[in-house]
Coordinates of C-alpha atoms in Angstrom, one line a residue:
Chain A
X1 CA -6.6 -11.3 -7.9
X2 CA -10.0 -11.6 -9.1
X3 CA -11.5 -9.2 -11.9
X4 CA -14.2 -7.8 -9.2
X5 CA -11.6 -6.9 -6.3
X6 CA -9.6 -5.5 -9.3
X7 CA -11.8 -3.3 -10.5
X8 CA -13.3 -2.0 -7.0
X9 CA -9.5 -1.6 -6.4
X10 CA -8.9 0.7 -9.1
X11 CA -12.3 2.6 -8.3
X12 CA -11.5 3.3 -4.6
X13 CA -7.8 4.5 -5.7
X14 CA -9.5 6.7 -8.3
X15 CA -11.8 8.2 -5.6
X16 CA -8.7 8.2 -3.2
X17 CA -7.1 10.6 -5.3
X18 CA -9.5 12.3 -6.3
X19 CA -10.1 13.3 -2.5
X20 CA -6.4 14.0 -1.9
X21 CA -6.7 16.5 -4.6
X22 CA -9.8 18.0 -3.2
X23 CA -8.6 18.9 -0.2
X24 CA -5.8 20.9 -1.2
X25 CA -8.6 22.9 -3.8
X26 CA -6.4 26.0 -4.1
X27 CA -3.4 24.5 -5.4
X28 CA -5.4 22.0 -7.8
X29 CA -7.5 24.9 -9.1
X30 CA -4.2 26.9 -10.1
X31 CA -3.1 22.9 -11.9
X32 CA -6.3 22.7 -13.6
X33 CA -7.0 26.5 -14.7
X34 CA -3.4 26.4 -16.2
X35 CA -4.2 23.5 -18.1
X36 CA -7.6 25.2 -18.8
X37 CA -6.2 27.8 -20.3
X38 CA -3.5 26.3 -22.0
X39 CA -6.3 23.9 -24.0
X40 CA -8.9 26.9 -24.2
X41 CA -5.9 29.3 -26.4
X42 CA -5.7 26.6 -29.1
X43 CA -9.9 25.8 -29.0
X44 CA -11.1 29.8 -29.3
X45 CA -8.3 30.3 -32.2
X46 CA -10.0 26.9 -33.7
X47 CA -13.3 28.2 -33.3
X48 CA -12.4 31.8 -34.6
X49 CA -11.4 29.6 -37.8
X50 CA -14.1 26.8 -38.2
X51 CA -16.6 30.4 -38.0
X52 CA -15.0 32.0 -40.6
X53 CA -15.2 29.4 -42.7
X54 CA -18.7 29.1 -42.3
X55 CA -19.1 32.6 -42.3
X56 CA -17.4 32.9 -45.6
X57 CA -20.0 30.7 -46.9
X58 CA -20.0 27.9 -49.7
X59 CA -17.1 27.9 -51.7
X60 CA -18.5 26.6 -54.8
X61 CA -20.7 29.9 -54.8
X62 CA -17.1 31.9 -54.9
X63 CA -16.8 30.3 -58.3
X64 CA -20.0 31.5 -59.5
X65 CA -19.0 33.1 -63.3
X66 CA -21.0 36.7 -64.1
X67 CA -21.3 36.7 -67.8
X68 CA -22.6 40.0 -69.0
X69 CA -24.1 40.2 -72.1
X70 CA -24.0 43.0 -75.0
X71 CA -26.6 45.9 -74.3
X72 CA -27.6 45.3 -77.9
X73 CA -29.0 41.6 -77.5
X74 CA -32.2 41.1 -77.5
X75 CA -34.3 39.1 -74.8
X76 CA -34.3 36.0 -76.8
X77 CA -31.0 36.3 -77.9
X78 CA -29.8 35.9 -74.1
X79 CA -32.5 33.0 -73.6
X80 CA -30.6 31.2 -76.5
X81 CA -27.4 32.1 -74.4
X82 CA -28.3 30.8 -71.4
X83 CA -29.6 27.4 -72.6
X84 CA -26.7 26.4 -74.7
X85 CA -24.5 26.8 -71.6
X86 CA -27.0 24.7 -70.0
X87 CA -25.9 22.0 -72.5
X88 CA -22.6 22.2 -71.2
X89 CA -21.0 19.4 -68.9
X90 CA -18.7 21.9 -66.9
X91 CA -22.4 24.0 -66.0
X92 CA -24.1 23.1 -63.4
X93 CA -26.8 26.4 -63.1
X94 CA -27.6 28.8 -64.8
X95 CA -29.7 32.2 -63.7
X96 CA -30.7 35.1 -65.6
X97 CA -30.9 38.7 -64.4
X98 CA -32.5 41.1 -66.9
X99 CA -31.3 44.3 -66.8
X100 CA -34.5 45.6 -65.2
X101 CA -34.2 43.1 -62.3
X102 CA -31.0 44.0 -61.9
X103 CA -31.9 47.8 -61.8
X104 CA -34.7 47.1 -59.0
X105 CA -32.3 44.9 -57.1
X106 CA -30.0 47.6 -57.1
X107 CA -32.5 50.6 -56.5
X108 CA -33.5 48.5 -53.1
X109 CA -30.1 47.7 -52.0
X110 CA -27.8 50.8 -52.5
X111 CA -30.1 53.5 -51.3
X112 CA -30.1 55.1 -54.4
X113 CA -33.5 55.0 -55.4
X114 CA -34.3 58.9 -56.0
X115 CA -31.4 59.2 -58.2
X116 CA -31.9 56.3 -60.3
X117 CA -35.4 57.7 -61.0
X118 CA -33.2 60.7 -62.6
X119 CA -31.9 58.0 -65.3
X120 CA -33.7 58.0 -68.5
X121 CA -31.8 54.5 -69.7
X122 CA -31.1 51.4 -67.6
X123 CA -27.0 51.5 -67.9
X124 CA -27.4 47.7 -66.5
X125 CA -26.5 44.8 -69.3
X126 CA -29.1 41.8 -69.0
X127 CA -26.8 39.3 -66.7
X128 CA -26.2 35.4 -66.5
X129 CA -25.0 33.7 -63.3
X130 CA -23.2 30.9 -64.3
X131 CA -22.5 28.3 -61.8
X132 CA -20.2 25.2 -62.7
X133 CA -20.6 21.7 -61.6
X134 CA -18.8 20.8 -58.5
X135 CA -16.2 19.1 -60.5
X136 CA -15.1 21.9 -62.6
X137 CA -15.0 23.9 -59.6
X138 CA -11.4 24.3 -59.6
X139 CA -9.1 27.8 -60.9
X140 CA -8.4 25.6 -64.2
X141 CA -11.7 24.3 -64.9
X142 CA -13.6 28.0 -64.2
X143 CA -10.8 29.2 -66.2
X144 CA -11.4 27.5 -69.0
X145 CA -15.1 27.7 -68.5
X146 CA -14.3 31.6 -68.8
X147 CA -12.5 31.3 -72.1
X148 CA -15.5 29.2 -73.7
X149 CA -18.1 31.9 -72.6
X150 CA -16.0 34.5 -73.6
X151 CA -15.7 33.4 -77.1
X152 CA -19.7 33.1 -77.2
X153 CA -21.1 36.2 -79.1
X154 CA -22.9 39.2 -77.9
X155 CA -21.2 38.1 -74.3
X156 CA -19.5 41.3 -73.5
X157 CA -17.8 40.1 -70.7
X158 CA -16.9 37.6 -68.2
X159 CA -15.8 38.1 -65.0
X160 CA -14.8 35.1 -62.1
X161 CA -13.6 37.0 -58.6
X162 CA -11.6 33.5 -57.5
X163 CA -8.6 35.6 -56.6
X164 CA -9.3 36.8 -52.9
X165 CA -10.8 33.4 -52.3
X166 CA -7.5 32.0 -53.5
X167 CA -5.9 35.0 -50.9
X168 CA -8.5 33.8 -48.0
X169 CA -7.5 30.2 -48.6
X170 CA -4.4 30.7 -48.3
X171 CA -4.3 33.1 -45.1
X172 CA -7.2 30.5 -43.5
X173 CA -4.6 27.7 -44.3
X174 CA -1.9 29.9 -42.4
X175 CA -4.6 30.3 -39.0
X176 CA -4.8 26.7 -40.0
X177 CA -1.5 25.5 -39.5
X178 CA -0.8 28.6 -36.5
X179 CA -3.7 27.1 -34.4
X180 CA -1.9 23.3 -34.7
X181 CA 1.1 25.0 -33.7
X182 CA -0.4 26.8 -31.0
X183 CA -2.2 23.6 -29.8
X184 CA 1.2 21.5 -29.9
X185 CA 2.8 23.9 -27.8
X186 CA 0.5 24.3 -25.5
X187 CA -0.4 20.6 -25.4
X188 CA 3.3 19.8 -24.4
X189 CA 2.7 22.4 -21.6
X190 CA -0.2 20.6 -20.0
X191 CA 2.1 17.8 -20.4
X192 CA 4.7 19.4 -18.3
X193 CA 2.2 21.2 -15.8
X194 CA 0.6 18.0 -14.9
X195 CA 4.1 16.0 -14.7
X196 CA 6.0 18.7 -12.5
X197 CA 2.8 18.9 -9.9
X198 CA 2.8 15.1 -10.1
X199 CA 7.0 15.2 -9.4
X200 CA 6.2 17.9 -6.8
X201 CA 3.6 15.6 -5.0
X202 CA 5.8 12.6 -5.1
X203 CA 8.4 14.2 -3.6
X204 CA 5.5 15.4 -1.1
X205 CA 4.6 11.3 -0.7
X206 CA 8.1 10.4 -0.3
X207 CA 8.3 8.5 3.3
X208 CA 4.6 7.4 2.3
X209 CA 6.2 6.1 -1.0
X210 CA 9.3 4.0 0.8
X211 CA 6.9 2.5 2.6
X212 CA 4.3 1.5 0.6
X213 CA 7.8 -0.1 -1.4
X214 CA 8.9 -1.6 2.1
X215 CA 6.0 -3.8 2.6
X216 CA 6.0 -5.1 -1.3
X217 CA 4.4 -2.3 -3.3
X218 CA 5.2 -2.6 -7.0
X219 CA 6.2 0.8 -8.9
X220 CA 3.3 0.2 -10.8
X221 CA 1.2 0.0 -8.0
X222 CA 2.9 3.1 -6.1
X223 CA 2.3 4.7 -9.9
X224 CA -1.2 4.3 -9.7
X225 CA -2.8 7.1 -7.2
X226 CA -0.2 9.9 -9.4
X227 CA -1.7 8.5 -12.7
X228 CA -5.6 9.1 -11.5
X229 CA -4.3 12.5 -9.6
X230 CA -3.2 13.4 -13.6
X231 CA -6.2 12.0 -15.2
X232 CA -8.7 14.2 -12.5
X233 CA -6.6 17.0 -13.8
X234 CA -6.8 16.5 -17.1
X235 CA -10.7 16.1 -16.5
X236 CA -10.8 19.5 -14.4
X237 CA -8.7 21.5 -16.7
X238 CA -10.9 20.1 -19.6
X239 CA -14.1 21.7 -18.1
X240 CA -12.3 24.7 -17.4
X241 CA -11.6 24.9 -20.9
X242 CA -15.0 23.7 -22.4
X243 CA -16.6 26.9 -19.7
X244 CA -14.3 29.3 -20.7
X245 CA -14.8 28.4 -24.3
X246 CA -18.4 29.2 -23.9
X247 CA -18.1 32.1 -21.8
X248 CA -16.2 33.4 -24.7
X249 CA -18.9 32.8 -27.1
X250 CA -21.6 33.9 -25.3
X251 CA -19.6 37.1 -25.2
X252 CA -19.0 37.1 -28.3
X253 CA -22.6 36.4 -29.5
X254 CA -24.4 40.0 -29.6
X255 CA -21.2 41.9 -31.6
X256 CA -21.3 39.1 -33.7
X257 CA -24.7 38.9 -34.6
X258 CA -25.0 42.4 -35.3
X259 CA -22.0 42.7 -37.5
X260 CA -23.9 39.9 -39.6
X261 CA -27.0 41.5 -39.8
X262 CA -24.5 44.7 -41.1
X263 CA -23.6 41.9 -43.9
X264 CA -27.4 41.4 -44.3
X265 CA -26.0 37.8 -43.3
X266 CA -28.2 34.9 -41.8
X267 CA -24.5 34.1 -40.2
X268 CA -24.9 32.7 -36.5
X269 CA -21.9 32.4 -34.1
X270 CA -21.4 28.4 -34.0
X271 CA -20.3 27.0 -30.6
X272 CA -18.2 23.9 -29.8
X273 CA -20.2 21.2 -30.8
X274 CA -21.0 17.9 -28.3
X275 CA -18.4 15.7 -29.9
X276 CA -15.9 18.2 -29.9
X277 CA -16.2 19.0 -26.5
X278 CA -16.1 15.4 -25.5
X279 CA -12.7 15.2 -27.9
X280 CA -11.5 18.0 -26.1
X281 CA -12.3 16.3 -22.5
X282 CA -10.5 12.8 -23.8
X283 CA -7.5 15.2 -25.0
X284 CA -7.3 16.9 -22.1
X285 CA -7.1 13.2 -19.9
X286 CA -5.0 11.8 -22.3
X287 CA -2.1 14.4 -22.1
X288 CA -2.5 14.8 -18.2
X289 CA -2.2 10.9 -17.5
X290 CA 0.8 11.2 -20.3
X291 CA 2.2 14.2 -17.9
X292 CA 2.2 12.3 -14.8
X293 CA 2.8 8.8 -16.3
X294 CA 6.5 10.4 -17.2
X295 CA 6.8 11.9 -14.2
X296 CA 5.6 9.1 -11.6
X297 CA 8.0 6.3 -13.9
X298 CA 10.3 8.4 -13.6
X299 CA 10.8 10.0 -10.0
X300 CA 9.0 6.4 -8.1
X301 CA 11.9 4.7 -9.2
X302 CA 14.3 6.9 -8.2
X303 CA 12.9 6.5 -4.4
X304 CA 13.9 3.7 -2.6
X305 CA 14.1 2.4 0.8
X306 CA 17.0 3.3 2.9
Chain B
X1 CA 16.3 -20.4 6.0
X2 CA 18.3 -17.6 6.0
X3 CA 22.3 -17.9 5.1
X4 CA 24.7 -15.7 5.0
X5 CA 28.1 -16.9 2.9
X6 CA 31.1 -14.3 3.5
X7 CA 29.3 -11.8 3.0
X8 CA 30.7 -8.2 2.7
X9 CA 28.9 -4.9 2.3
X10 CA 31.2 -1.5 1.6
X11 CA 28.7 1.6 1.6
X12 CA 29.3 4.4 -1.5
X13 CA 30.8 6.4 1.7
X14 CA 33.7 3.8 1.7
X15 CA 32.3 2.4 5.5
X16 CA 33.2 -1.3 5.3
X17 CA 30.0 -2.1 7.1
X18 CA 30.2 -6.2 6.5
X19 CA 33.3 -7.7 6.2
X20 CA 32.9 -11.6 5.5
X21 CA 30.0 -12.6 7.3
X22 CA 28.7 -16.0 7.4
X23 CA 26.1 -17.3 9.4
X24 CA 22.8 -19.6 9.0
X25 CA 19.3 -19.3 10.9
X26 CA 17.4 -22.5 9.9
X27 CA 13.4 -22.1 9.6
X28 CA 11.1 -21.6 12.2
X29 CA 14.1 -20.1 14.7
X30 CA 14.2 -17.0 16.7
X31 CA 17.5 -15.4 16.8
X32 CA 18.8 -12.1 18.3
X33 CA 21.6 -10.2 15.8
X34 CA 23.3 -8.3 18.8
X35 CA 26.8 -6.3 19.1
X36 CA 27.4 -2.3 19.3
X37 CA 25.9 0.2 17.3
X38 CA 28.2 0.2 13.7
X39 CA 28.7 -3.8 13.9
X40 CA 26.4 -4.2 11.4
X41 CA 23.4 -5.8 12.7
X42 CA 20.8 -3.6 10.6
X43 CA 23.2 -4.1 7.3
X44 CA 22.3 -7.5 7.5
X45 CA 18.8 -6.6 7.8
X46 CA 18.6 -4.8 5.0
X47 CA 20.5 -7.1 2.6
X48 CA 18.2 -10.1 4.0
X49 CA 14.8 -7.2 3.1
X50 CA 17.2 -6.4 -0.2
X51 CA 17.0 -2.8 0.5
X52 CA 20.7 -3.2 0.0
X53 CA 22.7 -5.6 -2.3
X54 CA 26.2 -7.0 -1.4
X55 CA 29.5 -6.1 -2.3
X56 CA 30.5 -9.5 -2.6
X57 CA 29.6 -12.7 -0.7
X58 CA 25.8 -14.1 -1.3
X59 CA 23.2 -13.8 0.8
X60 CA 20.3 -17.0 0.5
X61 CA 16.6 -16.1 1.9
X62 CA 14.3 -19.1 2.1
X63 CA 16.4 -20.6 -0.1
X64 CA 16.4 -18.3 -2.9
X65 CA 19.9 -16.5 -3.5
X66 CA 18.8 -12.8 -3.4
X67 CA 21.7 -12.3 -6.2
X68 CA 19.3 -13.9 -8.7
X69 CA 16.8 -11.6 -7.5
X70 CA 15.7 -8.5 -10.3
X71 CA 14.4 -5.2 -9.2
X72 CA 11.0 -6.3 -10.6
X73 CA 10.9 -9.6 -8.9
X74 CA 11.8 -7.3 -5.3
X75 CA 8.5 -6.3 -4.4
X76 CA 7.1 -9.6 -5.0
X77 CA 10.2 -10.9 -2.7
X78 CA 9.2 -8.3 0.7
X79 CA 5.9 -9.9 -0.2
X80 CA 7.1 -13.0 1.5
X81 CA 8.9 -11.2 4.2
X82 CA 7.5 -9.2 7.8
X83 CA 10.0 -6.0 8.7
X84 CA 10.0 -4.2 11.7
X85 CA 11.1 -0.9 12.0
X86 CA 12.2 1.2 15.1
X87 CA 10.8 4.2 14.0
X88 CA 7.5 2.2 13.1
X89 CA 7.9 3.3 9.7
X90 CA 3.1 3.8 9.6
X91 CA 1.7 6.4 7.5
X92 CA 0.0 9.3 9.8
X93 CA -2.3 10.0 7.1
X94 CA -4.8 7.4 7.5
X95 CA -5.9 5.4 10.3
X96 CA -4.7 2.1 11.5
X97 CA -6.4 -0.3 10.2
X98 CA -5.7 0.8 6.7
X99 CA -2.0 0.9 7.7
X100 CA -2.6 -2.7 8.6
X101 CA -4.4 -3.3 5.5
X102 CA -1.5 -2.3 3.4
X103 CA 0.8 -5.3 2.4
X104 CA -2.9 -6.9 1.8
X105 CA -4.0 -4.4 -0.4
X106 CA -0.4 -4.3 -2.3
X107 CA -0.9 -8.1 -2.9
X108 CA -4.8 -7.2 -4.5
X109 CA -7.0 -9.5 -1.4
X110 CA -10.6 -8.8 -1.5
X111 CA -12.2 -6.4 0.4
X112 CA -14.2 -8.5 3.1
X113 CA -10.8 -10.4 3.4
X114 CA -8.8 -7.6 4.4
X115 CA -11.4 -6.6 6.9
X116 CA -11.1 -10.2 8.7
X117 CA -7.6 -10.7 8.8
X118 CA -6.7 -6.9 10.2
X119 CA -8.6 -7.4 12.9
X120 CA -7.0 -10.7 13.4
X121 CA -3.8 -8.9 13.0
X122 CA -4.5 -6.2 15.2
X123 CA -5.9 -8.8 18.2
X124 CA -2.6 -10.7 17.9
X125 CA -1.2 -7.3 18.9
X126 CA -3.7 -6.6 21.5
X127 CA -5.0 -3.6 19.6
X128 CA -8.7 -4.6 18.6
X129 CA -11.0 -1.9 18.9
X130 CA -8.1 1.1 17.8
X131 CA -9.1 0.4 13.7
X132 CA -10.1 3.8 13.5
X133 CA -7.4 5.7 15.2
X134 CA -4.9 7.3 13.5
X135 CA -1.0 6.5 14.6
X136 CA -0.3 9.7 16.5
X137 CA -3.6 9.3 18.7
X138 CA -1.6 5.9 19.9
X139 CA 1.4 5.7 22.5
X140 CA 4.8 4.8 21.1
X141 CA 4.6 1.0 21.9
X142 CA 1.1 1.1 20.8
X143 CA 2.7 2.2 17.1
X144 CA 5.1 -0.4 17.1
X145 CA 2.6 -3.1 17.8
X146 CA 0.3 -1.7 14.7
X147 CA 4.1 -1.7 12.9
X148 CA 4.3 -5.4 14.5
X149 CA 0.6 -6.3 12.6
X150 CA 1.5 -4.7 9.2
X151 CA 4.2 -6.6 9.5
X152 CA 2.4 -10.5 10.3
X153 CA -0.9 -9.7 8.4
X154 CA -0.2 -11.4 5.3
X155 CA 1.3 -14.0 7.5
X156 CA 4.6 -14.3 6.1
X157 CA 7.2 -17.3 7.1
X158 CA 10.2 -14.7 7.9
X159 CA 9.8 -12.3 10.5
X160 CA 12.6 -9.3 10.5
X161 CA 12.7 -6.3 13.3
X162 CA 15.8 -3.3 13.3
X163 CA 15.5 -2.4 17.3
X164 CA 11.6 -2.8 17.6
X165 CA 12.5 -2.0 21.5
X166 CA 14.8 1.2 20.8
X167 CA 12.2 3.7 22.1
X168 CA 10.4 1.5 24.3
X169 CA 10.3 1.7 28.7
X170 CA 11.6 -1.8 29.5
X171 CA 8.1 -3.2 30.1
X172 CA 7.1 -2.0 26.9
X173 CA 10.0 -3.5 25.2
X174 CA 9.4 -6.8 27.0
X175 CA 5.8 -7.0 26.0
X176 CA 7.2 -6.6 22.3
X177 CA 9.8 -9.2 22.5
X178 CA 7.6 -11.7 24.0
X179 CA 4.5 -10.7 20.9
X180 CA 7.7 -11.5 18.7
X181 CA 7.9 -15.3 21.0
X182 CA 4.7 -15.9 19.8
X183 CA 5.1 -15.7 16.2
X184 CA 8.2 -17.8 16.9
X185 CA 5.9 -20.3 18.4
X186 CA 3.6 -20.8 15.5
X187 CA 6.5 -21.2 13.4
X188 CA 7.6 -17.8 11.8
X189 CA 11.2 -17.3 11.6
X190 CA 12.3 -14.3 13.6
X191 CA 15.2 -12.4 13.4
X192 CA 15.1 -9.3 15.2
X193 CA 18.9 -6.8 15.8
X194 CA 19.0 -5.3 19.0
X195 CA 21.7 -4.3 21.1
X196 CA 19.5 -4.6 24.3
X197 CA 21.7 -7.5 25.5
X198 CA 20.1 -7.5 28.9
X199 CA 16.3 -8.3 27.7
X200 CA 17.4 -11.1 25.2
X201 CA 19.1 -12.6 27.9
X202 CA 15.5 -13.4 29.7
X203 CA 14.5 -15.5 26.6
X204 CA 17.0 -17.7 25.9
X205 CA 17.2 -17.5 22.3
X206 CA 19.8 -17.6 19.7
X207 CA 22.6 -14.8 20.0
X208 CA 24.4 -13.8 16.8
X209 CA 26.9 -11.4 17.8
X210 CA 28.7 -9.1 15.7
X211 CA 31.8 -7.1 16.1
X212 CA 33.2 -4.8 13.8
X213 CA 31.7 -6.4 10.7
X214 CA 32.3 -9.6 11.5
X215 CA 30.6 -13.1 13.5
X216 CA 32.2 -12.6 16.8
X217 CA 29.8 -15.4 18.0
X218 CA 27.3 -17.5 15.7
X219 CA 25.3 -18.5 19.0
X220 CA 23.8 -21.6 20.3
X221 CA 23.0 -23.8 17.1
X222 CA 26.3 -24.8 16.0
X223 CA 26.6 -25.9 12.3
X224 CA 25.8 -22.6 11.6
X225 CA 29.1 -21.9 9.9
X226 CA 29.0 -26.0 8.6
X227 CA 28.3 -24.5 5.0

């Protein structure tokens, strides 16, 4: 057989099933939106993640140290501060916050304004935001990043909030590991929609199948139109997914947005990017053809002629 | 060449169907595999189109032993082979000239190719110009001649019919037999199992007859038996 009438072969048995499929559309809508939903579970709880993440921000920020100084040191006292961390190898940044910036900052943002006016004395201690280099980004290096600061004098007190990053980390690494769970599941059950329609539509096929075997068809060639049925499937119930994916989002969108702008957050709802949804689509073949590759192996060679 | 070498075939229901058959039908001959319904004219049929294997015995189609035959290498093997059905056996689906087209699609010919040698097929059968219908738009013998073109369209050197007359009027059934002559003619070998004793007779062929799982008569060309 040449390569061309191989090819054009395997295109016309790819459109051939593809219209067999079509002209049964109810019972191929209820294949594919089963498999649609089955991939779209796994892809929102994905999403819900990969937003939170990003929602949640730059983690090296989380590591960011507050060193607040004595009330008693003067101006150039914290300058001195602040640039002999700066020496330091473990520092990557640091700002200041004078007490007074730190008093406007908070008159603006906590609606207190009136009754600040009423203090006589800025109870606010002059404030250094010390970031550390990417490196010692870790609980041992801020921690012993802490300790050095600490021991500096006229630093009242450092404080490092790592411990309900440590708490999201580990409940985002539970999600984590629930949505791969969730998506293997559910991955075996396309696998096992797509195989029992294909078993059900052989057994359909079955006089068309001992013929086809009677006049010298190979199982691989009998195989063939069930593996493209699978593969249209996969592709169907892949779009499904992808639509209902961002049917979701757009629903989502307007609550999300204005719980941000709550947060005073820039945050924007991030959608299922082009690469993804193509992964998704190749996914979605890949485990229908697997679905009806077991099943046509399986039940075309238990037919025979009789 | 088709031989047959004491040959038996007992079903999984226990029915002895074959019990020592030996016979040869040398290329390019047309013989008739006759006796009553049971004798087990369309067992040897489907051993010869290895649709079934034998119990014991062997069984040699152009002169392959089918024993050393594989279930992979079988498909390749009907390749080789024309079978007639009396039920026609066609696909109602799709129309006749892709039921024609089948055996030369399962063996991957081009396109343009398969278009030429249908309608080759189907004149042979006296059915040019009904590519388009499907099976059921066609009368009965009109079925069994598109069966008869699937079956010659990849122009294979064994020719092998189970009652291709069953259903048919006796006109009908003599038009058949003699479309099965002329394949004969150009040299296919043609076996065909029918227990229409009286329409053989008008042709003169070779008569196999089978009685209760057994050669009751090899027929004309003697030697048959010689191996």
């Amino acid at each position: 057989m040449n390569i061309q009438a191989y090819f054009a072969r395997h295109a016309q048995t790819l459109l051939g099933s593809l219209g067999r499929i079509v002209n049964q559309p109810f019972a191929t809508l209820m294949t594919m939106g089963v498999v649609a939903v089955a991939l779209a579970l796994p892809l929102l709880l994905s999403l819900f993640l990969s937003n939170m993440s990003a929602a949640t921000g730059n983690w090296n920020n989380a590591f960011d140290l507050s060193v607040y100084m004595n009330k008693k040191a003067s101006a150039a006292r914290v300058a001195t501060v602040a640039k002999q961390l700066r020496q330091r190898g473990d520092v990557a940044t640091v700002r200041v916050i004078t007490a007074d910036q730190a008093l406007a900052e908070f008159r603006d943002d906590s609606g207190f304004g009136k009754a600040l006016d009423a203090l006589t004395d800025n109870p606010l201690p002059d404030t250094l935001i010390v970031t550390p280099t990417l490196s010692a980004s870790t609980p041992q290096g801020t921690d012993t990043l802490k300790q050095a600061i600490a021991a500096i004098a006229d630093v009242q007190a450092v404080q490092l909030d790592t411990e309900w990053v440590k708490r999201l980390h580990a409940m985002l690494d539970i999600l984590r590991r629930v949505v791969l769970l969730t998506a293997g599941l559910l991955g075996a059950g396309v696998v096992l929609i797509v195989g029992n329609t294909i078993r059900l539509d052989i057994l359909n096929r079955r006089t068309e199948i001992e013929v086809m075997k009677l006049v010298g068809a190979s199982d691989g060639f009998t195989r063939r139109p069930f593996l493209y049925s699978g593969v249209w499937y996969g592709l169907g119930g892949g779009l499904m997914a992808l639509i209902m994916v961002a049917l979701a989002a757009v629903i989502l969108a307007k609550p999300v947005d204005t719980l941000a702008k709550l947060y005073g957050s820039q945050f924007r709802l991030r959608g299922l990017g082009f690469t993804t949804a193509v992964g998704v689509l190749a996914l979605a073949v890949g485990l229908a053809w697997l679905g009806s590759w077991l099943a046509a192996t399986r039940h075309i060679r238990g037919i025979e002629p009789t | 060449m088709i031989r047959f070498d004491q040959v038996h075939k007992r079903y999984a229901n226990g029915r002895e169907a074959l019990a020592g058959v030996s016979f040869k039908i040398e290329d390019g001959e047309l013989a008739f595999l006759t006796g009553h319904s049971g004798a087990g004219k369309s067992s040897i049929l489907k051993l010869i189109a290895l649709i079934e294997r034998p119990t014991r015995g062997q069984v040699f189609v152009n002169n392959q032993n089918t024993a050393a035959i594989k279930p992979r290498g079988i498909p390749q093997f009907r390749r080789s082979l024309g079978v007639v059905f009396q039920d026609h056996k066609l696909l109602h689906d799709r129309p006749v000239a892709d039921n024609v087209a089948l055996p030369l699609i399962i063996a991957g010919v081009p396109k343009r190719e398969i278009d030429k040698r249908v309608r080759a097929a189907l004149d042979q059968v006296g059915l040019l110009g009904k590519e388009r219908n499907r099976p059921l738009e066609l009368s009965t013998g009109e079925q069994q001649r598109v069966g008869i073109a699937r079956a010659v369209v990849a122009k294979p050197t064994l020719l092998i019919a189970d009652e291709p007359t069953g259903n048919l009027d006796p006109d009908l059934a003599l038009e058949i037999m003699k479309l099965f002559k002329r394949f004969n003619e150009v040299g296919v070998t043609v076996v065909i199992a029918t227990h229409d004793v009286h329409l053989i007779e008008q042709f003169g062929a070779r008569r196999i007859v089978l009685g209760e799982g057994r050669v009751a008569d090899p027929g004309r060309p003697a030697g048959a038996l010689a191996s």
